[in-house]
Every structure is written in C-alpha cells, then in structure tokens.
PDB file of C-alpha atoms in Angstrom:
ATOM      1  CA  UNK A 162      24.257 -22.011 100.708  1.00 37.00           C
ATOM      2  CA  UNK A 163      20.843 -23.122 100.480  1.00 42.00           C
ATOM      3  CA  UNK A 164      18.994 -22.545  97.224  1.00 44.00           C
ATOM      4  CA  UNK A 165      16.472 -19.779  96.770  1.00 48.00           C
ATOM      5  CA  UNK A 166      13.091 -20.788  96.898  1.00 50.00           C
ATOM      6  CA  UNK A 167      11.265 -20.962  93.689  1.00 52.00           C
ATOM      7  CA  UNK A 168      14.493 -20.686  91.615  1.00 59.00           C
ATOM      8  CA  UNK A 169      16.530 -23.545  90.024  1.00 54.00           C
ATOM      9  CA  UNK A 170      18.952 -25.111  91.990  1.00 57.00           C
ATOM     10  CA  UNK A 171      22.633 -24.757  90.700  1.00 61.00           C
ATOM     11  CA  UNK A 172      23.861 -27.283  87.725  1.00 59.00           C
ATOM     12  CA  UNK A 173      26.202 -29.869  88.995  1.00 61.00           C
ATOM     13  CA  UNK A 174      29.262 -29.921  87.222  1.00 63.00           C
ATOM     14  CA  UNK A 175      28.628 -33.255  85.545  1.00 63.00           C
ATOM     15  CA  UNK A 176      25.386 -32.053  84.074  1.00 72.00           C
ATOM     16  CA  UNK A 177      26.188 -28.750  83.259  1.00 82.00           C
ATOM     17  CA  UNK A 178      27.826 -29.479  79.615  1.00 84.00           C
ATOM     18  CA  UNK A 179      24.640 -31.599  78.620  1.00 89.00           C
ATOM     19  CA  UNK A 180      22.590 -29.083  79.613  1.00 89.00           C
ATOM     20  CA  UNK A 181      24.428 -26.320  77.742  1.00 89.00           C
ATOM     21  CA  UNK A 182      24.306 -28.546  74.779  1.00 92.00           C
ATOM     22  CA  UNK A 183      20.431 -28.919  75.176  1.00 92.00           C
ATOM     23  CA  UNK A 184      20.088 -25.309  75.502  1.00 93.00           C
ATOM     24  CA  UNK A 185      19.022 -23.419  79.069  1.00 90.00           C
ATOM     25  CA  UNK A 186      15.843 -22.449  77.050  1.00 93.00           C
ATOM     26  CA  UNK A 187      14.506 -25.852  76.163  1.00 94.00           C
ATOM     27  CA  UNK A 188      16.130 -27.584  79.447  1.00 94.00           C
ATOM     28  CA  UNK A 189      13.807 -25.074  81.382  1.00 95.00           C
ATOM     29  CA  UNK A 190      10.494 -26.826  81.226  1.00 96.00           C
ATOM     30  CA  UNK A 191      11.839 -29.832  82.615  1.00 96.00           C
ATOM     31  CA  UNK A 192      13.693 -28.147  85.197  1.00 94.00           C
ATOM     32  CA  UNK A 193      10.743 -26.375  86.524  1.00 96.00           C
ATOM     33  CA  UNK A 194       8.467 -29.344  86.523  1.00 96.00           C
ATOM     34  CA  UNK A 195      11.272 -31.179  88.575  1.00 96.00           C
ATOM     35  CA  UNK A 196      11.277 -28.708  91.090  1.00 94.00           C
ATOM     36  CA  UNK A 197      14.927 -27.437  90.109  1.00 91.00           C
ATOM     37  CA  UNK A 198      16.515 -31.081  90.145  1.00 92.00           C
ATOM     38  CA  UNK A 199      18.717 -31.265  87.250  1.00 91.00           C
ATOM     39  CA  UNK A 200      19.336 -35.081  87.610  1.00 91.00           C
ATOM     40  CA  UNK A 201      15.607 -35.649  87.434  1.00 94.00           C
ATOM     41  CA  UNK A 202      15.024 -33.326  84.685  1.00 95.00           C
ATOM     42  CA  UNK A 203      17.660 -34.908  82.861  1.00 95.00           C
ATOM     43  CA  UNK A 204      16.084 -38.141  83.145  1.00 95.00           C
ATOM     44  CA  UNK A 205      12.472 -36.680  82.379  1.00 97.00           C
ATOM     45  CA  UNK A 206      13.887 -35.507  78.905  1.00 96.00           C
ATOM     46  CA  UNK A 207      15.836 -38.537  78.144  1.00 95.00           C
ATOM     47  CA  UNK A 208      12.178 -40.322  78.821  1.00 97.00           C
ATOM     48  CA  UNK A 209      10.900 -37.749  76.633  1.00 97.00           C
ATOM     49  CA  UNK A 210      12.861 -38.592  73.755  1.00 97.00           C
ATOM     50  CA  UNK A 211      12.305 -42.573  74.415  1.00 97.00           C
ATOM     51  CA  UNK A 212       8.517 -41.731  74.400  1.00 98.00           C
ATOM     52  CA  UNK A 213       8.953 -39.857  71.175  1.00 98.00           C
ATOM     53  CA  UNK A 214      10.888 -42.735  69.593  1.00 97.00           C
ATOM     54  CA  UNK A 215       8.143 -45.332  70.487  1.00 98.00           C
ATOM     55  CA  UNK A 216       5.656 -43.196  68.961  1.00 98.00           C
ATOM     56  CA  UNK A 217       7.341 -42.781  66.028  1.00 95.00           C
ATOM     57  CA  UNK A 218       7.080 -46.456  64.865  1.00 96.00           C
ATOM     58  CA  UNK A 219       3.512 -46.922  64.903  1.00 97.00           C
ATOM     59  CA  UNK A 220       2.755 -43.516  63.826  1.00 97.00           C
ATOM     60  CA  UNK A 221       4.545 -44.500  60.637  1.00 97.00           C
ATOM     61  CA  UNK A 222       2.381 -47.528  60.168  1.00 97.00           C
ATOM     62  CA  UNK A 223      -0.743 -45.402  60.790  1.00 98.00           C
ATOM     63  CA  UNK A 224       0.456 -42.760  58.097  1.00 97.00           C
ATOM     64  CA  UNK A 225       1.318 -45.636  55.471  1.00 97.00           C
ATOM     65  CA  UNK A 226      -2.145 -47.523  56.101  1.00 98.00           C
ATOM     66  CA  UNK A 227      -4.070 -44.263  56.194  1.00 98.00           C
ATOM     67  CA  UNK A 228      -3.042 -42.664  53.201  1.00 97.00           C
ATOM     68  CA  UNK A 229      -3.196 -46.272  51.015  1.00 98.00           C
ATOM     69  CA  UNK A 230      -6.582 -46.776  52.449  1.00 98.00           C
ATOM     70  CA  UNK A 231      -7.759 -43.175  51.670  1.00 98.00           C
ATOM     71  CA  UNK A 232      -6.190 -43.376  48.066  1.00 98.00           C
ATOM     72  CA  UNK A 233      -8.096 -46.553  47.657  1.00 98.00           C
ATOM     73  CA  UNK A 234     -11.145 -44.705  48.078  1.00 98.00           C
ATOM     74  CA  UNK A 235     -10.529 -41.988  45.919  1.00 98.00           C
ATOM     75  CA  UNK A 236      -9.670 -44.339  43.069  1.00 98.00           C
ATOM     76  CA  UNK A 237     -12.773 -45.806  43.826  1.00 98.00           C
ATOM     77  CA  UNK A 238     -14.584 -42.463  43.545  1.00 98.00           C
ATOM     78  CA  UNK A 239     -12.941 -41.813  40.275  1.00 98.00           C
ATOM     79  CA  UNK A 240     -14.170 -45.307  38.795  1.00 97.00           C
ATOM     80  CA  UNK A 241     -17.778 -44.710  40.074  1.00 96.00           C
ATOM     81  CA  UNK A 242     -17.880 -41.429  38.366  1.00 97.00           C
ATOM     82  CA  UNK A 243     -16.321 -43.092  35.265  1.00 97.00           C
ATOM     83  CA  UNK A 244     -13.684 -40.604  35.491  1.00 96.00           C
ATOM     84  CA  UNK A 245     -10.183 -41.326  33.737  1.00 95.00           C
ATOM     85  CA  UNK A 246      -7.965 -38.634  35.374  1.00 96.00           C
ATOM     86  CA  UNK A 247      -6.048 -39.512  38.605  1.00 97.00           C
ATOM     87  CA  UNK A 248      -8.166 -37.998  41.482  1.00 98.00           C
ATOM     88  CA  UNK A 249      -5.298 -35.860  42.334  1.00 97.00           C
ATOM     89  CA  UNK A 250      -5.307 -34.561  38.820  1.00 96.00           C
ATOM     90  CA  UNK A 251      -8.802 -34.062  38.363  1.00 97.00           C
ATOM     91  CA  UNK A 252     -10.176 -30.327  38.632  1.00 97.00           C
ATOM     92  CA  UNK A 253     -13.379 -31.459  39.537  1.00 97.00           C
ATOM     93  CA  UNK A 254     -12.575 -33.307  42.674  1.00 98.00           C
ATOM     94  CA  UNK A 255     -13.273 -30.374  45.268  1.00 97.00           C
ATOM     95  CA  UNK A 256      -9.976 -30.275  46.805  1.00 97.00           C
ATOM     96  CA  UNK A 257      -8.754 -26.985  48.587  1.00 97.00           C
ATOM     97  CA  UNK A 258      -6.099 -24.642  46.984  1.00 96.00           C
ATOM     98  CA  UNK A 259      -3.940 -25.780  49.953  1.00 96.00           C
ATOM     99  CA  UNK A 260      -4.530 -29.580  49.021  1.00 97.00           C
ATOM    100  CA  UNK A 261      -3.648 -28.597  45.437  1.00 97.00           C
ATOM    101  CA  UNK A 262      -0.631 -26.973  46.282  1.00 97.00           C
ATOM    102  CA  UNK A 263       0.800 -29.932  48.460  1.00 97.00           C
ATOM    103  CA  UNK A 264      -0.141 -32.289  45.444  1.00 97.00           C
ATOM    104  CA  UNK A 265       2.061 -29.988  43.227  1.00 95.00           C
ATOM    105  CA  UNK A 266       4.812 -29.942  45.657  1.00 96.00           C
ATOM    106  CA  UNK A 267       4.401 -33.999  46.031  1.00 95.00           C
ATOM    107  CA  UNK A 268       4.413 -34.238  42.258  1.00 92.00           C
ATOM    108  CA  UNK A 269       7.862 -32.059  41.746  1.00 91.00           C
ATOM    109  CA  UNK A 270       9.427 -34.180  44.904  1.00 90.00           C
ATOM    110  CA  UNK A 271       8.422 -37.461  43.209  1.00 90.00           C
ATOM    111  CA  UNK A 272       9.473 -36.252  39.781  1.00 86.00           C
ATOM    112  CA  UNK A 273      13.354 -36.068  40.892  1.00 78.00           C
ATOM    113  CA  UNK A 274      15.701 -38.645  39.101  1.00 64.00           C
ATOM    114  CA  UNK A 275      13.479 -39.586  36.517  1.00 64.00           C
ATOM    115  CA  UNK A 276      11.081 -38.431  33.686  1.00 64.00           C
ATOM    116  CA  UNK A 277       8.356 -40.912  34.296  1.00 72.00           C
ATOM    117  CA  UNK A 278       6.688 -40.644  37.540  1.00 79.00           C
ATOM    118  CA  UNK A 279       4.825 -43.537  39.270  1.00 87.00           C
ATOM    119  CA  UNK A 280       1.372 -42.541  40.839  1.00 92.00           C
ATOM    120  CA  UNK A 281       2.698 -44.338  43.950  1.00 93.00           C
ATOM    121  CA  UNK A 282       5.516 -42.063  44.360  1.00 93.00           C
ATOM    122  CA  UNK A 283       3.492 -39.232  44.472  1.00 95.00           C
ATOM    123  CA  UNK A 284       1.166 -40.631  46.782  1.00 97.00           C
ATOM    124  CA  UNK A 285       4.059 -41.366  48.931  1.00 95.00           C
ATOM    125  CA  UNK A 286       5.359 -37.534  48.836  1.00 96.00           C
ATOM    126  CA  UNK A 287       1.686 -36.413  50.325  1.00 97.00           C
ATOM    127  CA  UNK A 288       2.100 -36.086  53.706  1.00 95.00           C
ATOM    128  CA  UNK A 289       0.106 -36.874  57.055  1.00 97.00           C
ATOM    129  CA  UNK A 290      -0.781 -33.601  56.996  1.00 96.00           C
ATOM    130  CA  UNK A 291      -2.421 -33.708  53.481  1.00 97.00           C
ATOM    131  CA  UNK A 292      -4.614 -36.982  54.684  1.00 98.00           C
ATOM    132  CA  UNK A 293      -5.574 -35.327  57.975  1.00 97.00           C
ATOM    133  CA  UNK A 294      -7.017 -32.295  56.008  1.00 97.00           C
ATOM    134  CA  UNK A 295      -9.018 -34.298  53.878  1.00 98.00           C
ATOM    135  CA  UNK A 296     -10.947 -35.664  56.999  1.00 98.00           C
ATOM    136  CA  UNK A 297     -11.759 -32.034  57.578  1.00 96.00           C
ATOM    137  CA  UNK A 298     -15.365 -30.945  58.018  1.00 95.00           C
ATOM    138  CA  UNK A 299     -15.229 -29.014  54.954  1.00 96.00           C
ATOM    139  CA  UNK A 300     -15.359 -31.966  53.195  1.00 97.00           C
ATOM    140  CA  UNK A 301     -18.297 -33.798  55.006  1.00 97.00           C
ATOM    141  CA  UNK A 302     -20.534 -33.219  51.946  1.00 97.00           C
ATOM    142  CA  UNK A 303     -18.113 -34.131  49.288  1.00 97.00           C
ATOM    143  CA  UNK A 304     -15.266 -36.351  49.907  1.00 98.00           C
ATOM    144  CA  UNK A 305     -16.231 -37.982  53.167  1.00 98.00           C
ATOM    145  CA  UNK A 306     -19.235 -40.196  51.355  1.00 97.00           C
ATOM    146  CA  UNK A 307     -16.656 -42.224  49.698  1.00 98.00           C
ATOM    147  CA  UNK A 308     -13.691 -41.779  52.374  1.00 98.00           C
ATOM    148  CA  UNK A 309     -15.850 -43.082  54.989  1.00 98.00           C
ATOM    149  CA  UNK A 310     -15.024 -46.446  53.334  1.00 98.00           C
ATOM    150  CA  UNK A 311     -11.421 -46.376  54.306  1.00 98.00           C
ATOM    151  CA  UNK A 312     -12.688 -47.048  57.555  1.00 98.00           C
ATOM    152  CA  UNK A 313     -15.100 -50.392  57.418  1.00 98.00           C
ATOM    153  CA  UNK A 314     -14.773 -51.402  61.127  1.00 98.00           C
ATOM    154  CA  UNK A 315     -15.736 -47.755  62.539  1.00 98.00           C
ATOM    155  CA  UNK A 316     -18.894 -48.394  64.452  1.00 97.00           C
ATOM    156  CA  UNK A 317     -20.623 -45.601  62.329  1.00 97.00           C
ATOM    157  CA  UNK A 318     -19.728 -43.253  59.391  1.00 96.00           C
ATOM    158  CA  UNK A 319     -19.730 -40.426  61.357  1.00 97.00           C
ATOM    159  CA  UNK A 320     -16.599 -38.056  60.450  1.00 98.00           C
ATOM    160  CA  UNK A 321     -15.861 -36.654  63.803  1.00 97.00           C
ATOM    161  CA  UNK A 322     -14.992 -40.662  64.599  1.00 97.00           C
ATOM    162  CA  UNK A 323     -12.276 -40.405  62.666  1.00 98.00           C
ATOM    163  CA  UNK A 324     -11.457 -36.631  62.158  1.00 98.00           C
ATOM    164  CA  UNK A 325     -10.950 -36.013  66.012  1.00 98.00           C
ATOM    165  CA  UNK A 326      -8.444 -38.826  66.873  1.00 98.00           C
ATOM    166  CA  UNK A 327      -6.481 -38.384  63.271  1.00 98.00           C
ATOM    167  CA  UNK A 328      -6.147 -34.332  64.210  1.00 98.00           C
ATOM    168  CA  UNK A 329      -4.570 -35.377  67.808  1.00 98.00           C
ATOM    169  CA  UNK A 330      -2.370 -37.696  66.037  1.00 98.00           C
ATOM    170  CA  UNK A 331      -1.263 -35.194  63.604  1.00 97.00           C
ATOM    171  CA  UNK A 332      -0.753 -32.931  66.130  1.00 97.00           C
ATOM    172  CA  UNK A 333       1.557 -35.617  68.096  1.00 98.00           C
ATOM    173  CA  UNK A 334       3.552 -36.306  65.199  1.00 97.00           C
ATOM    174  CA  UNK A 335       4.565 -32.776  64.334  1.00 96.00           C
ATOM    175  CA  UNK A 336       5.697 -32.312  67.814  1.00 96.00           C
ATOM    176  CA  UNK A 337       7.747 -35.281  67.639  1.00 96.00           C
ATOM    177  CA  UNK A 338       9.203 -34.507  64.250  1.00 94.00           C
ATOM    178  CA  UNK A 339      10.285 -30.977  65.265  1.00 93.00           C
ATOM    179  CA  UNK A 340      11.948 -32.429  68.340  1.00 91.00           C
ATOM    180  CA  UNK A 341       9.285 -30.641  70.666  1.00 93.00           C
ATOM    181  CA  UNK A 342       8.524 -32.242  73.982  1.00 95.00           C
ATOM    182  CA  UNK A 343       5.304 -34.286  74.243  1.00 97.00           C
ATOM    183  CA  UNK A 344       5.640 -35.200  77.779  1.00 97.00           C
ATOM    184  CA  UNK A 345       2.930 -33.036  78.765  1.00 97.00           C
ATOM    185  CA  UNK A 346       0.450 -34.576  76.335  1.00 98.00           C
ATOM    186  CA  UNK A 347      -1.976 -37.194  77.525  1.00 98.00           C
ATOM    187  CA  UNK A 348       0.188 -39.837  75.813  1.00 98.00           C
ATOM    188  CA  UNK A 349      -1.682 -42.874  76.997  1.00 98.00           C
ATOM    189  CA  UNK A 350      -4.927 -41.548  75.002  1.00 98.00           C
ATOM    190  CA  UNK A 351      -2.992 -40.959  72.162  1.00 98.00           C
ATOM    191  CA  UNK A 352      -1.879 -44.372  72.218  1.00 98.00           C
ATOM    192  CA  UNK A 353      -5.338 -45.393  72.473  1.00 98.00           C
ATOM    193  CA  UNK A 354      -6.190 -43.107  69.311  1.00 98.00           C
ATOM    194  CA  UNK A 355      -3.303 -44.803  67.258  1.00 98.00           C
ATOM    195  CA  UNK A 356      -4.708 -48.288  68.326  1.00 97.00           C
ATOM    196  CA  UNK A 357      -8.393 -47.217  67.404  1.00 98.00           C
ATOM    197  CA  UNK A 358      -7.922 -45.204  64.074  1.00 98.00           C
ATOM    198  CA  UNK A 359      -5.788 -48.345  62.872  1.00 98.00           C
ATOM    199  CA  UNK A 360      -8.621 -50.804  63.714  1.00 98.00           C
ATOM    200  CA  UNK A 361     -11.340 -48.639  62.069  1.00 98.00           C
ATOM    201  CA  UNK A 362      -9.150 -49.625  58.895  1.00 98.00           C
ATOM    202  CA  UNK A 363      -8.604 -52.867  59.846  1.00 98.00           C
ATOM    203  CA  UNK A 364      -8.666 -55.081  63.183  1.00 98.00           C
ATOM    204  CA  UNK A 365      -5.945 -57.328  62.108  1.00 98.00           C
ATOM    205  CA  UNK A 366      -3.548 -54.485  61.098  1.00 98.00           C
ATOM    206  CA  UNK A 367      -4.040 -52.707  64.662  1.00 97.00           C
ATOM    207  CA  UNK A 368      -2.889 -56.199  66.332  1.00 97.00           C
ATOM    208  CA  UNK A 369      -0.035 -56.239  64.029  1.00 98.00           C
ATOM    209  CA  UNK A 370       1.215 -52.910  64.379  1.00 97.00           C
ATOM    210  CA  UNK A 371       0.661 -53.327  68.629  1.00 96.00           C
ATOM    211  CA  UNK A 372       2.441 -56.531  68.644  1.00 97.00           C
ATOM    212  CA  UNK A 373       5.803 -54.730  67.993  1.00 95.00           C
ATOM    213  CA  UNK A 374       4.842 -51.363  69.699  1.00 97.00           C
ATOM    214  CA  UNK A 375       7.225 -50.395  72.468  1.00 97.00           C
ATOM    215  CA  UNK A 376       4.715 -47.297  73.532  1.00 98.00           C
ATOM    216  CA  UNK A 377       3.073 -49.252  76.540  1.00 97.00           C
ATOM    217  CA  UNK A 378       6.372 -50.276  78.114  1.00 98.00           C
ATOM    218  CA  UNK A 379       8.221 -46.649  77.662  1.00 98.00           C
ATOM    219  CA  UNK A 380       4.880 -45.039  79.117  1.00 98.00           C
ATOM    220  CA  UNK A 381       5.183 -47.397  82.197  1.00 97.00           C
ATOM    221  CA  UNK A 382       8.708 -46.388  82.820  1.00 96.00           C
ATOM    222  CA  UNK A 383       8.048 -42.770  83.071  1.00 96.00           C
ATOM    223  CA  UNK A 384      10.015 -41.272  85.649  1.00 93.00           C
TER     224      UNK A 384
END
C-alpha cells in the first residue's frame, strides 16, 4: 500500500527498536527532513552525533584557552590597580549578581575533598557561560578594556569581534552538551568561529587545535 503523501512511511522492523529507544519525538525532525525515509533519517541522526563529538574536542580546547587568557588579564587588572585580593573575590570588580552566584557555586564545587582550595580549581569550575557573559556589552566600559588584551591578535579591540563568535559557539556547545540536534545549524560557519577566536588569542594555538580537529572531515561526510 502506498504511503499517504505528507505522512512518514511505516518504520521497517529492523529500525523500529532503534527509533523507539531514540524516542519518536526526538527522531521526528530527522524523519521529516528526510521525507519519511527512516534509513536516511537514521544516517542523519548518526552523523549529527559524529558532528557533535567532532566539535566537542576543539570546543574544549577553546574553553580552556579562553578562560586562562581572560583570567590572566583580570589578574593583570588587579595588579595594575594594586589590589591584593583575587579578582573573583574583590567586591570592587564590577561583576553582575549572576556572575557572583556562579563564582560562589564554582568555589563550593572546588572545595569538595579538601579545606585548601587552589585558585586554579575555582577558575576551572567557572563554566563556558561565565566567560562568555564577561564578554557581554554590559562590561564594554569596565572590564573589556583589560579583557581585550586576552585577544592580542584580533584585528581591532572591538568587543563585538570576540563577543559575537563566542556567543554563537556557546550556543553550539550548549546544544551539544544537552544532546540536542546541531544538524540544522550553520556548522561550517561555527567551525570558522572556533578557529577565528583561538587565532585571536594565539595563532600557533589555533594551528595546534586545527591539526587534530576532525570537524572538517565530518562536515564533508554529511549524508
């Protein structure tokens, strides 16, 4: 019996268990994009996972490099102002209430397992979102003049040169972390964002990350 136009074709028995375990709701967008072809939709779903995994590695490198570069500039800011308190503890540093809450949470996590908490553990517990929002326009006149030094190879000191791609990469990273589909996103452009932001920090670091990245190969194999 021919399938009704506009409706998905019946699932072949060999695929039914897989689709059930994925969940009908999660699989539906892939099935719709493939015109009801279950085999093609499963290929797209699998490829989406491969793309997410390929992006996660360089995104991890970016997160570490970004936070360390920005932390170094905030430390420098404290030294220049002759402040002896860590920047994340200093009430004179113009951080938002949300940022202060993130720091409290990071400290609580870092303190597990010992009374002495190295500052490096606290910095490491501050997630990508924390650093992304330190690049928000609300800090343009306060923190950005110092944070701009974390990107010495950017073509200018314009905040948007860094904020915009980091914002886009943060969105991509969150979708990957929550196992959401990324196949509808402009992934080649996000790959460019990755390389661009790291190159603003250090071109050699960008080349090092690119040397082991699988992103381009995976994007080229999109079904």
